[in-house]
Amino acid sequence: MDWTDESHRSPCAKCPYRKDAPLRLWHRDHFRKLLRDDENEVGGPLYGCHNDGKRPRDEVRPCVGWLLDQRRRGTPSIQLRLALAGNKVAQDMYSRISNAGLRLYASIQSMCRANGVRRNGGVR
């Protein structure tokens, strides 16, 4: 994960955590995975920015929307806590991220519902 991009401080235009992002742009399986990971005690993997899909894995930047959701909830992801614990650059980036005045979903569940996926696996 690349934590060094100084310009990457707020959710990108297509970030699914943004209320003004296009709906159903990402596959339903992506939202289902987010819901499953959210229920998991360890909080699942680190999530990369969707705009970085074609970059090599070590060049993928973290999803700022996901990071803001993690921070709002007290950083429940163990993977994220481990990444932050041993990486000053990641800590600095995490401390500087902002929603930049953008409206974000209040929860992963509400973001998924808006994109037609419900916690029980149902699709709307």
Short mmCIF file of N, CA and C in Angstrom, two decimals:
data_model
loop_
_atom_site.label_atom_id
_atom_site.label_comp_id
_atom_site.label_asym_id
_atom_site.label_seq_id
_atom_site.Cartn_x
_atom_site.Cartn_y
_atom_site.Cartn_z
N MET A 1 0.86 -1.17 0.00
CA MET A 1 0.00 0.00 0.00
C MET A 1 0.90 1.23 0.00
N ASP A 2 0.58 2.20 -0.86
CA ASP A 2 1.37 3.43 -0.98
C ASP A 2 0.71 4.55 -0.17
N TRP A 3 1.34 4.94 0.91
CA TRP A 3 0.83 5.97 1.81
C TRP A 3 1.46 7.34 1.53
N THR A 4 2.27 7.45 0.48
CA THR A 4 3.10 8.64 0.28
C THR A 4 2.48 9.74 -0.57
N ASP A 5 1.38 9.50 -1.26
CA ASP A 5 0.80 10.48 -2.18
C ASP A 5 0.17 11.63 -1.38
N GLU A 6 0.84 12.76 -1.35
CA GLU A 6 0.37 13.92 -0.57
C GLU A 6 -0.94 14.50 -1.11
N SER A 7 -1.24 14.27 -2.38
CA SER A 7 -2.48 14.82 -2.96
C SER A 7 -3.70 13.95 -2.63
N HIS A 8 -3.46 12.79 -2.11
CA HIS A 8 -4.53 11.82 -1.84
C HIS A 8 -4.99 11.97 -0.39
N ARG A 9 -5.79 13.01 -0.13
CA ARG A 9 -6.21 13.32 1.24
C ARG A 9 -7.70 13.32 1.45
N SER A 10 -8.48 13.23 0.39
CA SER A 10 -9.94 13.18 0.51
C SER A 10 -10.48 12.15 -0.48
N PRO A 11 -11.71 11.69 -0.25
CA PRO A 11 -12.27 10.66 -1.14
C PRO A 11 -12.35 11.14 -2.59
N CYS A 12 -11.96 10.27 -3.51
CA CYS A 12 -11.99 10.61 -4.94
C CYS A 12 -13.44 10.73 -5.43
N ALA A 13 -13.62 11.24 -6.62
CA ALA A 13 -14.95 11.53 -7.17
C ALA A 13 -15.84 10.29 -7.27
N LYS A 14 -15.25 9.12 -7.47
CA LYS A 14 -16.04 7.90 -7.62
C LYS A 14 -16.03 7.03 -6.36
N CYS A 15 -15.54 7.57 -5.26
CA CYS A 15 -15.46 6.80 -4.02
C CYS A 15 -16.87 6.42 -3.55
N PRO A 16 -17.13 5.14 -3.34
CA PRO A 16 -18.48 4.72 -2.95
C PRO A 16 -18.91 5.23 -1.58
N TYR A 17 -17.99 5.74 -0.78
CA TYR A 17 -18.34 6.31 0.53
C TYR A 17 -18.96 7.70 0.40
N ARG A 18 -18.80 8.34 -0.77
CA ARG A 18 -19.36 9.67 -1.01
C ARG A 18 -20.82 9.54 -1.43
N LYS A 19 -21.67 10.36 -0.85
CA LYS A 19 -23.08 10.34 -1.21
C LYS A 19 -23.33 10.87 -2.62
N ASP A 20 -22.42 11.68 -3.15
CA ASP A 20 -22.60 12.24 -4.48
C ASP A 20 -21.89 11.43 -5.57
N ALA A 21 -21.29 10.30 -5.20
CA ALA A 21 -20.63 9.44 -6.19
C ALA A 21 -21.69 8.66 -6.97
N PRO A 22 -21.37 8.25 -8.19
CA PRO A 22 -22.33 7.46 -8.96
C PRO A 22 -22.69 6.17 -8.21
N LEU A 23 -23.98 5.86 -8.17
CA LEU A 23 -24.44 4.64 -7.51
C LEU A 23 -24.29 3.44 -8.43
N ARG A 24 -24.08 2.30 -7.82
CA ARG A 24 -23.98 1.02 -8.52
C ARG A 24 -22.86 1.00 -9.57
N LEU A 25 -21.87 1.83 -9.35
CA LEU A 25 -20.72 1.88 -10.25
C LEU A 25 -19.85 0.65 -10.03
N TRP A 26 -19.77 0.19 -8.78
CA TRP A 26 -18.96 -0.97 -8.42
C TRP A 26 -19.84 -2.20 -8.35
N HIS A 27 -19.28 -3.35 -8.60
CA HIS A 27 -20.02 -4.61 -8.60
C HIS A 27 -20.58 -4.90 -7.20
N ARG A 28 -21.74 -5.53 -7.17
CA ARG A 28 -22.38 -5.88 -5.88
C ARG A 28 -21.48 -6.72 -4.99
N ASP A 29 -20.65 -7.56 -5.58
CA ASP A 29 -19.76 -8.40 -4.77
C ASP A 29 -18.79 -7.56 -3.94
N HIS A 30 -18.39 -6.41 -4.47
CA HIS A 30 -17.52 -5.51 -3.72
C HIS A 30 -18.23 -5.06 -2.43
N PHE A 31 -19.48 -4.67 -2.55
CA PHE A 31 -20.25 -4.22 -1.38
C PHE A 31 -20.52 -5.37 -0.42
N ARG A 32 -20.78 -6.55 -0.96
CA ARG A 32 -20.98 -7.72 -0.10
C ARG A 32 -19.72 -8.02 0.71
N LYS A 33 -18.57 -7.91 0.06
CA LYS A 33 -17.29 -8.16 0.76
C LYS A 33 -17.09 -7.14 1.87
N LEU A 34 -17.38 -5.88 1.59
CA LEU A 34 -17.28 -4.85 2.64
C LEU A 34 -18.15 -5.20 3.84
N LEU A 35 -19.37 -5.63 3.58
CA LEU A 35 -20.28 -6.00 4.67
C LEU A 35 -19.74 -7.18 5.46
N ARG A 36 -19.26 -8.21 4.75
CA ARG A 36 -18.70 -9.39 5.44
C ARG A 36 -17.48 -9.00 6.28
N ASP A 37 -16.60 -8.20 5.69
CA ASP A 37 -15.40 -7.78 6.41
C ASP A 37 -15.77 -6.94 7.63
N ASP A 38 -16.81 -6.14 7.51
CA ASP A 38 -17.23 -5.31 8.62
C ASP A 38 -17.75 -6.15 9.79
N GLU A 39 -18.33 -7.30 9.49
CA GLU A 39 -18.84 -8.19 10.53
C GLU A 39 -17.72 -9.03 11.15
N ASN A 40 -16.62 -9.18 10.45
CA ASN A 40 -15.49 -9.97 10.89
C ASN A 40 -14.80 -9.29 12.07
N GLU A 41 -14.41 -10.05 13.06
CA GLU A 41 -13.76 -9.49 14.25
C GLU A 41 -12.49 -8.72 13.95
N VAL A 42 -11.76 -9.11 12.92
CA VAL A 42 -10.50 -8.44 12.61
C VAL A 42 -10.67 -7.31 11.60
N GLY A 43 -11.86 -7.11 11.07
CA GLY A 43 -12.12 -5.99 10.20
C GLY A 43 -11.67 -6.12 8.77
N GLY A 44 -11.19 -7.26 8.36
CA GLY A 44 -10.83 -7.47 6.97
C GLY A 44 -9.54 -6.79 6.55
N PRO A 45 -9.30 -6.77 5.24
CA PRO A 45 -8.05 -6.24 4.69
C PRO A 45 -8.07 -4.72 4.63
N LEU A 46 -6.95 -4.15 4.24
CA LEU A 46 -6.90 -2.73 3.91
C LEU A 46 -7.55 -2.57 2.54
N TYR A 47 -8.32 -1.53 2.36
CA TYR A 47 -8.97 -1.30 1.08
C TYR A 47 -8.26 -0.22 0.30
N GLY A 48 -7.95 -0.54 -0.95
CA GLY A 48 -7.28 0.40 -1.82
C GLY A 48 -8.26 1.26 -2.59
N CYS A 49 -7.76 2.37 -3.12
CA CYS A 49 -8.57 3.29 -3.92
C CYS A 49 -8.99 2.61 -5.23
N HIS A 50 -10.25 2.74 -5.58
CA HIS A 50 -10.75 2.14 -6.82
C HIS A 50 -10.06 2.70 -8.05
N ASN A 51 -9.59 3.93 -7.97
CA ASN A 51 -8.91 4.53 -9.12
C ASN A 51 -7.56 3.89 -9.39
N ASP A 52 -7.07 3.10 -8.47
CA ASP A 52 -5.74 2.50 -8.60
C ASP A 52 -5.78 1.05 -9.07
N GLY A 53 -6.88 0.61 -9.60
CA GLY A 53 -7.08 -0.78 -9.96
C GLY A 53 -6.03 -1.39 -10.87
N LYS A 54 -5.41 -0.60 -11.71
CA LYS A 54 -4.43 -1.13 -12.65
C LYS A 54 -2.99 -0.94 -12.17
N ARG A 55 -2.81 -0.32 -11.02
CA ARG A 55 -1.46 -0.12 -10.48
C ARG A 55 -0.96 -1.40 -9.83
N PRO A 56 0.37 -1.57 -9.78
CA PRO A 56 0.91 -2.70 -9.01
C PRO A 56 0.48 -2.58 -7.55
N ARG A 57 0.33 -3.70 -6.90
CA ARG A 57 -0.21 -3.74 -5.53
C ARG A 57 0.50 -2.78 -4.57
N ASP A 58 1.81 -2.69 -4.65
CA ASP A 58 2.55 -1.83 -3.73
C ASP A 58 2.40 -0.34 -4.06
N GLU A 59 1.78 -0.02 -5.20
CA GLU A 59 1.55 1.38 -5.57
C GLU A 59 0.10 1.81 -5.36
N VAL A 60 -0.74 0.90 -4.93
CA VAL A 60 -2.14 1.24 -4.68
C VAL A 60 -2.23 2.08 -3.42
N ARG A 61 -2.94 3.20 -3.54
CA ARG A 61 -3.14 4.09 -2.39
C ARG A 61 -4.34 3.60 -1.58
N PRO A 62 -4.36 3.86 -0.29
CA PRO A 62 -5.52 3.44 0.50
C PRO A 62 -6.76 4.26 0.11
N CYS A 63 -7.92 3.65 0.23
CA CYS A 63 -9.18 4.34 -0.03
C CYS A 63 -9.43 5.32 1.12
N VAL A 64 -9.47 6.60 0.80
CA VAL A 64 -9.66 7.61 1.84
C VAL A 64 -11.06 7.53 2.44
N GLY A 65 -12.06 7.18 1.65
CA GLY A 65 -13.40 7.00 2.20
C GLY A 65 -13.43 5.90 3.25
N TRP A 66 -12.77 4.78 2.93
CA TRP A 66 -12.69 3.67 3.89
C TRP A 66 -11.92 4.09 5.13
N LEU A 67 -10.80 4.81 4.94
CA LEU A 67 -10.02 5.28 6.08
C LEU A 67 -10.83 6.21 6.97
N LEU A 68 -11.59 7.12 6.37
CA LEU A 68 -12.42 8.03 7.17
C LEU A 68 -13.49 7.26 7.95
N ASP A 69 -14.06 6.24 7.32
CA ASP A 69 -15.05 5.41 8.02
C ASP A 69 -14.38 4.67 9.18
N GLN A 70 -13.19 4.16 8.95
CA GLN A 70 -12.45 3.48 10.02
C GLN A 70 -12.17 4.45 11.17
N ARG A 71 -11.71 5.62 10.85
CA ARG A 71 -11.39 6.60 11.89
C ARG A 71 -12.64 7.00 12.68
N ARG A 72 -13.75 7.19 11.97
CA ARG A 72 -15.01 7.56 12.62
C ARG A 72 -15.43 6.50 13.64
N ARG A 73 -15.12 5.24 13.34
CA ARG A 73 -15.54 4.13 14.19
C ARG A 73 -14.44 3.67 15.16
N GLY A 74 -13.38 4.43 15.29
CA GLY A 74 -12.33 4.06 16.24
C GLY A 74 -11.34 3.04 15.69
N THR A 75 -11.21 2.96 14.39
CA THR A 75 -10.25 2.08 13.70
C THR A 75 -10.41 0.61 14.11
N PRO A 76 -11.55 0.00 13.77
CA PRO A 76 -11.76 -1.40 14.14
C PRO A 76 -10.93 -2.41 13.36
N SER A 77 -10.40 -2.05 12.19
CA SER A 77 -9.62 -2.99 11.39
C SER A 77 -8.25 -3.24 12.01
N ILE A 78 -8.00 -4.48 12.36
CA ILE A 78 -6.70 -4.85 12.92
C ILE A 78 -5.61 -4.65 11.88
N GLN A 79 -5.89 -4.97 10.62
CA GLN A 79 -4.90 -4.77 9.56
C GLN A 79 -4.49 -3.30 9.45
N LEU A 80 -5.46 -2.41 9.57
CA LEU A 80 -5.14 -0.99 9.51
C LEU A 80 -4.34 -0.57 10.75
N ARG A 81 -4.73 -1.04 11.91
CA ARG A 81 -3.99 -0.69 13.13
C ARG A 81 -2.54 -1.16 13.04
N LEU A 82 -2.32 -2.36 12.49
CA LEU A 82 -0.96 -2.86 12.33
C LEU A 82 -0.18 -1.99 11.34
N ALA A 83 -0.81 -1.61 10.25
CA ALA A 83 -0.14 -0.76 9.26
C ALA A 83 0.24 0.58 9.86
N LEU A 84 -0.65 1.14 10.67
CA LEU A 84 -0.37 2.44 11.29
C LEU A 84 0.68 2.34 12.38
N ALA A 85 0.68 1.23 13.12
CA ALA A 85 1.59 1.08 14.26
C ALA A 85 3.05 1.11 13.85
N GLY A 86 3.35 0.58 12.70
CA GLY A 86 4.75 0.47 12.31
C GLY A 86 5.17 1.39 11.19
N ASN A 87 4.36 2.40 10.84
CA ASN A 87 4.66 3.18 9.65
C ASN A 87 4.35 4.65 9.89
N LYS A 88 5.37 5.45 10.13
CA LYS A 88 5.19 6.88 10.40
C LYS A 88 4.54 7.60 9.22
N VAL A 89 4.89 7.22 7.99
CA VAL A 89 4.30 7.84 6.80
C VAL A 89 2.79 7.56 6.78
N ALA A 90 2.39 6.33 7.09
CA ALA A 90 0.97 5.99 7.14
C ALA A 90 0.26 6.77 8.25
N GLN A 91 0.90 6.88 9.39
CA GLN A 91 0.32 7.64 10.50
C GLN A 91 0.09 9.10 10.10
N ASP A 92 1.08 9.69 9.43
CA ASP A 92 0.96 11.07 8.98
C ASP A 92 -0.18 11.23 7.99
N MET A 93 -0.26 10.32 7.02
CA MET A 93 -1.32 10.38 6.02
C MET A 93 -2.69 10.24 6.69
N TYR A 94 -2.80 9.28 7.61
CA TYR A 94 -4.06 9.02 8.32
C TYR A 94 -4.50 10.25 9.13
N SER A 95 -3.56 10.96 9.68
CA SER A 95 -3.90 12.13 10.49
C SER A 95 -4.32 13.32 9.62
N ARG A 96 -3.92 13.33 8.34
CA ARG A 96 -4.21 14.45 7.45
C ARG A 96 -5.45 14.26 6.57
N ILE A 97 -5.99 13.07 6.50
CA ILE A 97 -7.14 12.87 5.61
C ILE A 97 -8.34 13.66 6.11
N SER A 98 -9.21 13.98 5.16
CA SER A 98 -10.37 14.80 5.47
C SER A 98 -11.49 14.47 4.50
N ASN A 99 -12.73 14.72 4.93
CA ASN A 99 -13.83 14.54 4.00
C ASN A 99 -13.97 15.76 3.09
N ALA A 100 -13.16 16.80 3.33
CA ALA A 100 -13.12 18.00 2.49
C ALA A 100 -14.50 18.62 2.30
N GLY A 101 -15.34 18.50 3.31
CA GLY A 101 -16.69 19.06 3.24
C GLY A 101 -17.68 18.21 2.47
N LEU A 102 -17.24 17.05 2.00
CA LEU A 102 -18.10 16.15 1.24
C LEU A 102 -19.03 15.39 2.18
N ARG A 103 -20.20 15.06 1.71
CA ARG A 103 -21.13 14.26 2.50
C ARG A 103 -20.83 12.78 2.26
N LEU A 104 -20.54 12.07 3.34
CA LEU A 104 -20.24 10.64 3.28
C LEU A 104 -21.37 9.87 3.93
N TYR A 105 -21.50 8.61 3.55
CA TYR A 105 -22.49 7.75 4.19
C TYR A 105 -22.14 7.57 5.66
N ALA A 106 -23.16 7.46 6.48
CA ALA A 106 -22.98 7.34 7.93
C ALA A 106 -22.45 5.97 8.34
N SER A 107 -22.59 4.99 7.45
CA SER A 107 -22.13 3.64 7.77
C SER A 107 -21.89 2.86 6.48
N ILE A 108 -21.16 1.78 6.62
CA ILE A 108 -20.97 0.87 5.48
C ILE A 108 -22.32 0.31 5.05
N GLN A 109 -23.17 -0.01 6.02
CA GLN A 109 -24.48 -0.56 5.71
C GLN A 109 -25.31 0.42 4.88
N SER A 110 -25.31 1.71 5.24
CA SER A 110 -26.11 2.67 4.47
C SER A 110 -25.53 2.87 3.07
N MET A 111 -24.21 2.84 2.94
CA MET A 111 -23.58 2.95 1.62
C MET A 111 -23.99 1.75 0.75
N CYS A 112 -23.94 0.56 1.34
CA CYS A 112 -24.30 -0.64 0.59
C CYS A 112 -25.78 -0.63 0.20
N ARG A 113 -26.64 -0.24 1.14
CA ARG A 113 -28.08 -0.16 0.83
C ARG A 113 -28.32 0.80 -0.33
N ALA A 114 -27.66 1.95 -0.33
CA ALA A 114 -27.81 2.93 -1.41
C ALA A 114 -27.38 2.34 -2.75
N ASN A 115 -26.47 1.39 -2.71
CA ASN A 115 -25.97 0.73 -3.92
C ASN A 115 -26.68 -0.58 -4.21
N GLY A 116 -27.79 -0.82 -3.53
CA GLY A 116 -28.65 -1.96 -3.82
C GLY A 116 -28.27 -3.27 -3.16
N VAL A 117 -27.41 -3.23 -2.13
CA VAL A 117 -26.99 -4.46 -1.45
C VAL A 117 -27.32 -4.34 0.03
N ARG A 118 -27.95 -5.38 0.56
CA ARG A 118 -28.31 -5.39 1.98
C ARG A 118 -27.43 -6.37 2.75
N ARG A 119 -27.34 -6.15 4.06
CA ARG A 119 -26.47 -6.96 4.92
C ARG A 119 -26.76 -8.47 4.78
N ASN A 120 -27.99 -8.85 4.67
CA ASN A 120 -28.34 -10.27 4.61
C ASN A 120 -28.03 -10.90 3.26
N GLY A 121 -27.37 -10.15 2.41
CA GLY A 121 -27.00 -10.69 1.09
C GLY A 121 -28.02 -10.38 0.02
N GLY A 122 -29.14 -9.81 0.43
CA GLY A 122 -30.17 -9.46 -0.54
C GLY A 122 -29.75 -8.32 -1.43
N VAL A 123 -30.40 -8.24 -2.55
CA VAL A 123 -30.14 -7.19 -3.52
C VAL A 123 -31.44 -6.47 -3.77
N ARG A 124 -31.36 -5.20 -3.88
CA ARG A 124 -32.54 -4.38 -4.14
C ARG A 124 -32.55 -3.98 -5.58
#
